[in-house]
Amino acid sequence: MLRKIARNDLLNVAGGFLAMYGGVAFFCFLFLVQRWIHAAPKVPEPSHGYIYAHNEHGGITYFSAFQTTSCALLFATSVPLFFLGILISPKRNVRYRRSTLSAGANWDGDDPKGLYRVGSLLGAVAAPTLVFLVGPVFVRALVSSGVVLPFR
Protein backbone atom coordinates (compact mmCIF):
# COMPACT_ATOMS: atom_id res chain seq x y z
CA MET A 1 0.00 0.00 0.00
CA LEU A 2 1.41 3.35 -1.04
CA ARG A 3 1.66 6.06 1.52
CA LYS A 4 -0.28 9.19 0.63
CA ILE A 5 2.16 11.93 -0.32
CA ALA A 6 1.34 15.31 1.16
CA ARG A 7 1.01 18.27 -1.18
CA ASN A 8 3.68 20.13 0.78
CA ASP A 9 6.16 17.27 0.34
CA LEU A 10 5.54 17.06 -3.39
CA LEU A 11 5.95 20.82 -3.81
CA ASN A 12 9.21 20.79 -1.84
CA VAL A 13 10.71 18.05 -4.01
CA ALA A 14 9.43 19.63 -7.25
CA GLY A 15 10.51 23.13 -6.22
CA GLY A 16 13.99 21.98 -5.24
CA PHE A 17 14.33 19.95 -8.43
CA LEU A 18 13.22 22.76 -10.75
CA ALA A 19 15.25 25.47 -9.01
CA MET A 20 18.46 23.43 -9.00
CA TYR A 21 17.87 22.05 -12.50
CA GLY A 22 17.40 25.60 -13.81
CA GLY A 23 20.52 26.86 -12.05
CA VAL A 24 22.78 24.03 -13.15
CA ALA A 25 21.37 24.08 -16.70
CA PHE A 26 22.16 27.80 -16.85
CA PHE A 27 25.78 27.10 -15.91
CA CYS A 28 25.87 24.36 -18.56
CA PHE A 29 24.60 26.99 -21.01
CA LEU A 30 27.39 29.40 -19.99
CA PHE A 31 29.98 26.64 -20.35
CA LEU A 32 28.77 25.68 -23.82
CA VAL A 33 28.55 29.26 -25.07
CA GLN A 34 32.07 30.08 -23.92
CA ARG A 35 33.44 26.91 -25.42
CA TRP A 36 31.67 27.41 -28.74
CA ILE A 37 32.59 31.11 -28.99
CA HIS A 38 36.29 30.32 -28.78
CA ALA A 39 35.99 27.65 -31.48
CA ALA A 40 33.57 29.52 -33.76
CA PRO A 41 34.75 31.27 -36.92
CA LYS A 42 34.72 35.07 -37.15
CA VAL A 43 33.33 34.98 -40.70
CA PRO A 44 30.50 32.82 -42.00
CA GLU A 45 31.51 29.40 -43.30
CA PRO A 46 28.49 28.10 -45.23
CA SER A 47 30.36 24.99 -46.33
CA HIS A 48 30.60 23.88 -42.67
CA GLY A 49 27.21 25.27 -41.62
CA TYR A 50 28.46 28.19 -39.50
CA ILE A 51 26.02 30.82 -40.78
CA TYR A 52 24.13 32.03 -37.69
CA ALA A 53 25.64 35.23 -36.32
CA HIS A 54 26.14 35.42 -32.57
CA ASN A 55 27.01 38.74 -30.96
CA GLU A 56 28.90 38.30 -27.71
CA HIS A 57 29.49 41.76 -26.27
CA GLY A 58 30.33 43.23 -29.65
CA GLY A 59 32.33 40.31 -31.00
CA ILE A 60 30.57 38.51 -33.84
CA THR A 61 31.10 34.78 -34.28
CA TYR A 62 29.11 32.31 -36.34
CA PHE A 63 27.35 29.28 -34.90
CA SER A 64 25.91 26.20 -36.56
CA ALA A 65 22.18 25.44 -36.49
CA PHE A 66 22.79 22.92 -33.71
CA GLN A 67 24.73 25.41 -31.58
CA THR A 68 22.31 28.31 -31.96
CA THR A 69 19.27 26.12 -31.28
CA SER A 70 20.95 24.54 -28.24
CA CYS A 71 21.81 27.93 -26.77
CA ALA A 72 18.35 29.35 -27.44
CA LEU A 73 16.61 26.40 -25.79
CA LEU A 74 18.92 26.29 -22.78
CA PHE A 75 18.65 30.00 -22.11
CA ALA A 76 14.89 30.12 -22.68
CA THR A 77 14.19 27.22 -20.31
CA SER A 78 16.82 27.33 -17.56
CA VAL A 79 16.06 30.77 -16.15
CA PRO A 80 12.25 30.37 -16.04
CA LEU A 81 12.56 26.89 -14.49
CA PHE A 82 14.80 28.30 -11.75
CA PHE A 83 12.24 30.95 -10.85
CA LEU A 84 9.33 28.50 -11.15
CA GLY A 85 11.06 26.19 -8.67
CA ILE A 86 11.40 29.02 -6.19
CA LEU A 87 7.82 30.13 -6.80
CA ILE A 88 6.19 26.73 -6.20
CA SER A 89 8.18 25.75 -3.11
CA PRO A 90 6.06 26.09 0.06
CA LYS A 91 6.72 29.12 2.20
CA ARG A 92 5.71 30.37 5.63
CA ASN A 93 6.13 33.67 7.45
CA VAL A 94 6.08 35.58 4.17
CA ARG A 95 6.80 39.30 4.54
CA TYR A 96 6.37 41.67 1.62
CA ARG A 97 8.03 45.06 1.15
CA ARG A 98 6.78 47.61 -1.33
CA SER A 99 7.81 51.11 -2.15
CA THR A 100 7.48 53.37 -5.14
CA LEU A 101 10.58 52.04 -6.86
CA SER A 102 10.98 48.49 -5.56
CA ALA A 103 9.32 45.43 -4.10
CA GLY A 104 10.65 42.41 -2.28
CA ALA A 105 9.77 39.52 -0.02
CA ASN A 106 11.34 37.41 2.70
CA TRP A 107 10.12 34.01 3.81
CA ASP A 108 11.01 30.86 5.69
CA GLY A 109 10.87 27.55 3.88
CA ASP A 110 8.09 25.18 4.91
CA ASP A 111 10.12 21.98 4.69
CA PRO A 112 10.20 20.07 8.00
CA LYS A 113 11.27 16.80 6.32
CA GLY A 114 14.18 18.29 4.34
CA LEU A 115 12.72 17.25 0.98
CA TYR A 116 13.76 20.47 -0.78
CA ARG A 117 17.39 19.30 -0.53
CA VAL A 118 16.47 15.90 -1.96
CA GLY A 119 14.80 17.60 -4.93
CA SER A 120 17.77 19.91 -5.33
CA LEU A 121 20.19 16.98 -5.41
CA LEU A 122 18.05 15.22 -8.02
CA GLY A 123 17.90 18.41 -10.11
CA ALA A 124 21.66 18.90 -9.89
CA VAL A 125 22.24 15.37 -11.18
CA ALA A 126 19.49 15.54 -13.82
CA ALA A 127 20.58 18.82 -15.42
CA PRO A 128 23.95 17.80 -16.89
CA THR A 129 22.53 14.40 -17.80
CA LEU A 130 19.66 15.93 -19.74
CA VAL A 131 21.71 18.78 -21.22
CA PHE A 132 24.62 16.67 -22.46
CA LEU A 133 22.96 13.30 -23.20
CA VAL A 134 19.28 13.85 -24.04
CA GLY A 135 19.54 17.45 -25.24
CA PRO A 136 21.73 16.83 -28.30
CA VAL A 137 19.37 14.12 -29.56
CA PHE A 138 16.41 16.47 -29.14
CA VAL A 139 18.15 19.42 -30.78
CA ARG A 140 19.35 17.31 -33.71
CA ALA A 141 15.77 16.13 -34.24
CA LEU A 142 14.55 19.74 -34.23
CA VAL A 143 17.24 20.90 -36.64
CA SER A 144 16.67 17.98 -39.02
CA SER A 145 12.96 18.89 -39.00
CA GLY A 146 13.85 22.42 -40.11
CA VAL A 147 13.41 24.13 -36.74
CA VAL A 148 16.31 26.46 -35.99
CA LEU A 149 15.94 28.82 -33.05
CA PRO A 150 18.10 31.95 -33.28
CA PHE A 151 20.32 32.92 -30.38
CA ARG A 152 21.92 36.29 -30.78
PDB file of C-alpha atoms in Angstrom:
ATOM      1  CA  MET A   1       0.000   0.000   0.000  1.00  0.00           C
ATOM      2  CA  LEU A   2       1.410   3.351  -1.044  1.00  0.00           C
ATOM      3  CA  ARG A   3       1.656   6.063   1.518  1.00  0.00           C
ATOM      4  CA  LYS A   4      -0.280   9.187   0.633  1.00  0.00           C
ATOM      5  CA  ILE A   5       2.157  11.925  -0.318  1.00  0.00           C
ATOM      6  CA  ALA A   6       1.340  15.305   1.160  1.00  0.00           C
ATOM      7  CA  ARG A   7       1.006  18.267  -1.181  1.00  0.00           C
ATOM      8  CA  ASN A   8       3.682  20.130   0.781  1.00  0.00           C
ATOM      9  CA  ASP A   9       6.165  17.266   0.344  1.00  0.00           C
ATOM     10  CA  LEU A  10       5.542  17.064  -3.392  1.00  0.00           C
ATOM     11  CA  LEU A  11       5.954  20.823  -3.805  1.00  0.00           C
ATOM     12  CA  ASN A  12       9.206  20.791  -1.840  1.00  0.00           C
ATOM     13  CA  VAL A  13      10.708  18.048  -4.012  1.00  0.00           C
ATOM     14  CA  ALA A  14       9.429  19.628  -7.246  1.00  0.00           C
ATOM     15  CA  GLY A  15      10.506  23.133  -6.217  1.00  0.00           C
ATOM     16  CA  GLY A  16      13.986  21.976  -5.238  1.00  0.00           C
ATOM     17  CA  PHE A  17      14.330  19.947  -8.435  1.00  0.00           C
ATOM     18  CA  LEU A  18      13.224  22.762 -10.755  1.00  0.00           C
ATOM     19  CA  ALA A  19      15.254  25.465  -9.010  1.00  0.00           C
ATOM     20  CA  MET A  20      18.460  23.433  -9.000  1.00  0.00           C
ATOM     21  CA  TYR A  21      17.870  22.053 -12.499  1.00  0.00           C
ATOM     22  CA  GLY A  22      17.399  25.599 -13.811  1.00  0.00           C
ATOM     23  CA  GLY A  23      20.520  26.865 -12.046  1.00  0.00           C
ATOM     24  CA  VAL A  24      22.780  24.025 -13.152  1.00  0.00           C
ATOM     25  CA  ALA A  25      21.373  24.082 -16.698  1.00  0.00           C
ATOM     26  CA  PHE A  26      22.157  27.804 -16.852  1.00  0.00           C
ATOM     27  CA  PHE A  27      25.780  27.099 -15.907  1.00  0.00           C
ATOM     28  CA  CYS A  28      25.872  24.363 -18.559  1.00  0.00           C
ATOM     29  CA  PHE A  29      24.604  26.992 -21.011  1.00  0.00           C
ATOM     30  CA  LEU A  30      27.388  29.400 -19.991  1.00  0.00           C
ATOM     31  CA  PHE A  31      29.984  26.643 -20.348  1.00  0.00           C
ATOM     32  CA  LEU A  32      28.772  25.678 -23.822  1.00  0.00           C
ATOM     33  CA  VAL A  33      28.546  29.263 -25.071  1.00  0.00           C
ATOM     34  CA  GLN A  34      32.068  30.079 -23.922  1.00  0.00           C
ATOM     35  CA  ARG A  35      33.445  26.906 -25.419  1.00  0.00           C
ATOM     36  CA  TRP A  36      31.673  27.414 -28.738  1.00  0.00           C
ATOM     37  CA  ILE A  37      32.586  31.109 -28.989  1.00  0.00           C
ATOM     38  CA  HIS A  38      36.292  30.316 -28.775  1.00  0.00           C
ATOM     39  CA  ALA A  39      35.990  27.651 -31.476  1.00  0.00           C
ATOM     40  CA  ALA A  40      33.568  29.518 -33.765  1.00  0.00           C
ATOM     41  CA  PRO A  41      34.751  31.267 -36.919  1.00  0.00           C
ATOM     42  CA  LYS A  42      34.723  35.068 -37.153  1.00  0.00           C
ATOM     43  CA  VAL A  43      33.333  34.977 -40.704  1.00  0.00           C
ATOM     44  CA  PRO A  44      30.495  32.817 -42.005  1.00  0.00           C
ATOM     45  CA  GLU A  45      31.509  29.400 -43.303  1.00  0.00           C
ATOM     46  CA  PRO A  46      28.485  28.101 -45.234  1.00  0.00           C
ATOM     47  CA  SER A  47      30.362  24.991 -46.330  1.00  0.00           C
ATOM     48  CA  HIS A  48      30.604  23.884 -42.668  1.00  0.00           C
ATOM     49  CA  GLY A  49      27.210  25.271 -41.616  1.00  0.00           C
ATOM     50  CA  TYR A  50      28.460  28.193 -39.503  1.00  0.00           C
ATOM     51  CA  ILE A  51      26.025  30.816 -40.779  1.00  0.00           C
ATOM     52  CA  TYR A  52      24.135  32.027 -37.693  1.00  0.00           C
ATOM     53  CA  ALA A  53      25.638  35.234 -36.319  1.00  0.00           C
ATOM     54  CA  HIS A  54      26.144  35.419 -32.570  1.00  0.00           C
ATOM     55  CA  ASN A  55      27.010  38.739 -30.958  1.00  0.00           C
ATOM     56  CA  GLU A  56      28.898  38.297 -27.709  1.00  0.00           C
ATOM     57  CA  HIS A  57      29.495  41.759 -26.273  1.00  0.00           C
ATOM     58  CA  GLY A  58      30.330  43.233 -29.653  1.00  0.00           C
ATOM     59  CA  GLY A  59      32.327  40.309 -31.001  1.00  0.00           C
ATOM     60  CA  ILE A  60      30.571  38.506 -33.842  1.00  0.00           C
ATOM     61  CA  THR A  61      31.101  34.779 -34.281  1.00  0.00           C
ATOM     62  CA  TYR A  62      29.115  32.306 -36.337  1.00  0.00           C
ATOM     63  CA  PHE A  63      27.354  29.275 -34.903  1.00  0.00           C
ATOM     64  CA  SER A  64      25.907  26.199 -36.561  1.00  0.00           C
ATOM     65  CA  ALA A  65      22.181  25.442 -36.494  1.00  0.00           C
ATOM     66  CA  PHE A  66      22.794  22.917 -33.708  1.00  0.00           C
ATOM     67  CA  GLN A  67      24.734  25.413 -31.584  1.00  0.00           C
ATOM     68  CA  THR A  68      22.313  28.311 -31.958  1.00  0.00           C
ATOM     69  CA  THR A  69      19.266  26.118 -31.278  1.00  0.00           C
ATOM     70  CA  SER A  70      20.946  24.537 -28.241  1.00  0.00           C
ATOM     71  CA  CYS A  71      21.812  27.935 -26.771  1.00  0.00           C
ATOM     72  CA  ALA A  72      18.351  29.349 -27.438  1.00  0.00           C
ATOM     73  CA  LEU A  73      16.609  26.395 -25.785  1.00  0.00           C
ATOM     74  CA  LEU A  74      18.925  26.285 -22.777  1.00  0.00           C
ATOM     75  CA  PHE A  75      18.653  29.997 -22.114  1.00  0.00           C
ATOM     76  CA  ALA A  76      14.885  30.121 -22.681  1.00  0.00           C
ATOM     77  CA  THR A  77      14.194  27.219 -20.309  1.00  0.00           C
ATOM     78  CA  SER A  78      16.816  27.334 -17.557  1.00  0.00           C
ATOM     79  CA  VAL A  79      16.064  30.775 -16.145  1.00  0.00           C
ATOM     80  CA  PRO A  80      12.249  30.373 -16.042  1.00  0.00           C
ATOM     81  CA  LEU A  81      12.565  26.892 -14.489  1.00  0.00           C
ATOM     82  CA  PHE A  82      14.799  28.298 -11.752  1.00  0.00           C
ATOM     83  CA  PHE A  83      12.243  30.952 -10.847  1.00  0.00           C
ATOM     84  CA  LEU A  84       9.328  28.502 -11.155  1.00  0.00           C
ATOM     85  CA  GLY A  85      11.055  26.191  -8.674  1.00  0.00           C
ATOM     86  CA  ILE A  86      11.404  29.024  -6.192  1.00  0.00           C
ATOM     87  CA  LEU A  87       7.824  30.128  -6.795  1.00  0.00           C
ATOM     88  CA  ILE A  88       6.188  26.733  -6.200  1.00  0.00           C
ATOM     89  CA  SER A  89       8.185  25.753  -3.111  1.00  0.00           C
ATOM     90  CA  PRO A  90       6.056  26.086   0.058  1.00  0.00           C
ATOM     91  CA  LYS A  91       6.722  29.120   2.204  1.00  0.00           C
ATOM     92  CA  ARG A  92       5.706  30.367   5.634  1.00  0.00           C
ATOM     93  CA  ASN A  93       6.130  33.671   7.446  1.00  0.00           C
ATOM     94  CA  VAL A  94       6.081  35.582   4.173  1.00  0.00           C
ATOM     95  CA  ARG A  95       6.798  39.295   4.537  1.00  0.00           C
ATOM     96  CA  TYR A  96       6.373  41.671   1.617  1.00  0.00           C
ATOM     97  CA  ARG A  97       8.032  45.059   1.148  1.00  0.00           C
ATOM     98  CA  ARG A  98       6.778  47.605  -1.332  1.00  0.00           C
ATOM     99  CA  SER A  99       7.813  51.113  -2.152  1.00  0.00           C
ATOM    100  CA  THR A 100       7.480  53.365  -5.137  1.00  0.00           C
ATOM    101  CA  LEU A 101      10.576  52.035  -6.862  1.00  0.00           C
ATOM    102  CA  SER A 102      10.983  48.492  -5.558  1.00  0.00           C
ATOM    103  CA  ALA A 103       9.323  45.429  -4.104  1.00  0.00           C
ATOM    104  CA  GLY A 104      10.647  42.405  -2.279  1.00  0.00           C
ATOM    105  CA  ALA A 105       9.767  39.519  -0.024  1.00  0.00           C
ATOM    106  CA  ASN A 106      11.338  37.406   2.697  1.00  0.00           C
ATOM    107  CA  TRP A 107      10.125  34.009   3.814  1.00  0.00           C
ATOM    108  CA  ASP A 108      11.010  30.856   5.687  1.00  0.00           C
ATOM    109  CA  GLY A 109      10.871  27.552   3.876  1.00  0.00           C
ATOM    110  CA  ASP A 110       8.088  25.181   4.911  1.00  0.00           C
ATOM    111  CA  ASP A 111      10.120  21.977   4.692  1.00  0.00           C
ATOM    112  CA  PRO A 112      10.199  20.072   7.995  1.00  0.00           C
ATOM    113  CA  LYS A 113      11.275  16.799   6.317  1.00  0.00           C
ATOM    114  CA  GLY A 114      14.180  18.286   4.343  1.00  0.00           C
ATOM    115  CA  LEU A 115      12.725  17.250   0.980  1.00  0.00           C
ATOM    116  CA  TYR A 116      13.761  20.469  -0.779  1.00  0.00           C
ATOM    117  CA  ARG A 117      17.391  19.300  -0.526  1.00  0.00           C
ATOM    118  CA  VAL A 118      16.472  15.905  -1.961  1.00  0.00           C
ATOM    119  CA  GLY A 119      14.800  17.602  -4.929  1.00  0.00           C
ATOM    120  CA  SER A 120      17.774  19.910  -5.326  1.00  0.00           C
ATOM    121  CA  LEU A 121      20.187  16.975  -5.413  1.00  0.00           C
ATOM    122  CA  LEU A 122      18.046  15.218  -8.020  1.00  0.00           C
ATOM    123  CA  GLY A 123      17.901  18.411 -10.107  1.00  0.00           C
ATOM    124  CA  ALA A 124      21.664  18.904  -9.894  1.00  0.00           C
ATOM    125  CA  VAL A 125      22.239  15.366 -11.184  1.00  0.00           C
ATOM    126  CA  ALA A 126      19.491  15.537 -13.823  1.00  0.00           C
ATOM    127  CA  ALA A 127      20.585  18.822 -15.416  1.00  0.00           C
ATOM    128  CA  PRO A 128      23.948  17.795 -16.890  1.00  0.00           C
ATOM    129  CA  THR A 129      22.526  14.397 -17.804  1.00  0.00           C
ATOM    130  CA  LEU A 130      19.664  15.932 -19.739  1.00  0.00           C
ATOM    131  CA  VAL A 131      21.708  18.782 -21.219  1.00  0.00           C
ATOM    132  CA  PHE A 132      24.615  16.668 -22.457  1.00  0.00           C
ATOM    133  CA  LEU A 133      22.961  13.297 -23.198  1.00  0.00           C
ATOM    134  CA  VAL A 134      19.283  13.846 -24.043  1.00  0.00           C
ATOM    135  CA  GLY A 135      19.539  17.451 -25.242  1.00  0.00           C
ATOM    136  CA  PRO A 136      21.735  16.828 -28.301  1.00  0.00           C
ATOM    137  CA  VAL A 137      19.368  14.124 -29.562  1.00  0.00           C
ATOM    138  CA  PHE A 138      16.405  16.467 -29.137  1.00  0.00           C
ATOM    139  CA  VAL A 139      18.152  19.424 -30.775  1.00  0.00           C
ATOM    140  CA  ARG A 140      19.352  17.310 -33.714  1.00  0.00           C
ATOM    141  CA  ALA A 141      15.772  16.129 -34.239  1.00  0.00           C
ATOM    142  CA  LEU A 142      14.554  19.740 -34.225  1.00  0.00           C
ATOM    143  CA  VAL A 143      17.241  20.903 -36.644  1.00  0.00           C
ATOM    144  CA  SER A 144      16.670  17.979 -39.018  1.00  0.00           C
ATOM    145  CA  SER A 145      12.957  18.894 -39.001  1.00  0.00           C
ATOM    146  CA  GLY A 146      13.853  22.418 -40.109  1.00  0.00           C
ATOM    147  CA  VAL A 147      13.408  24.127 -36.741  1.00  0.00           C
ATOM    148  CA  VAL A 148      16.310  26.456 -35.992  1.00  0.00           C
ATOM    149  CA  LEU A 149      15.942  28.818 -33.047  1.00  0.00           C
ATOM    150  CA  PRO A 150      18.095  31.952 -33.276  1.00  0.00           C
ATOM    151  CA  PHE A 151      20.316  32.920 -30.376  1.00  0.00           C
ATOM    152  CA  ARG A 152      21.921  36.288 -30.778  1.00  0.00           C
TER     153      ARG A 152
END
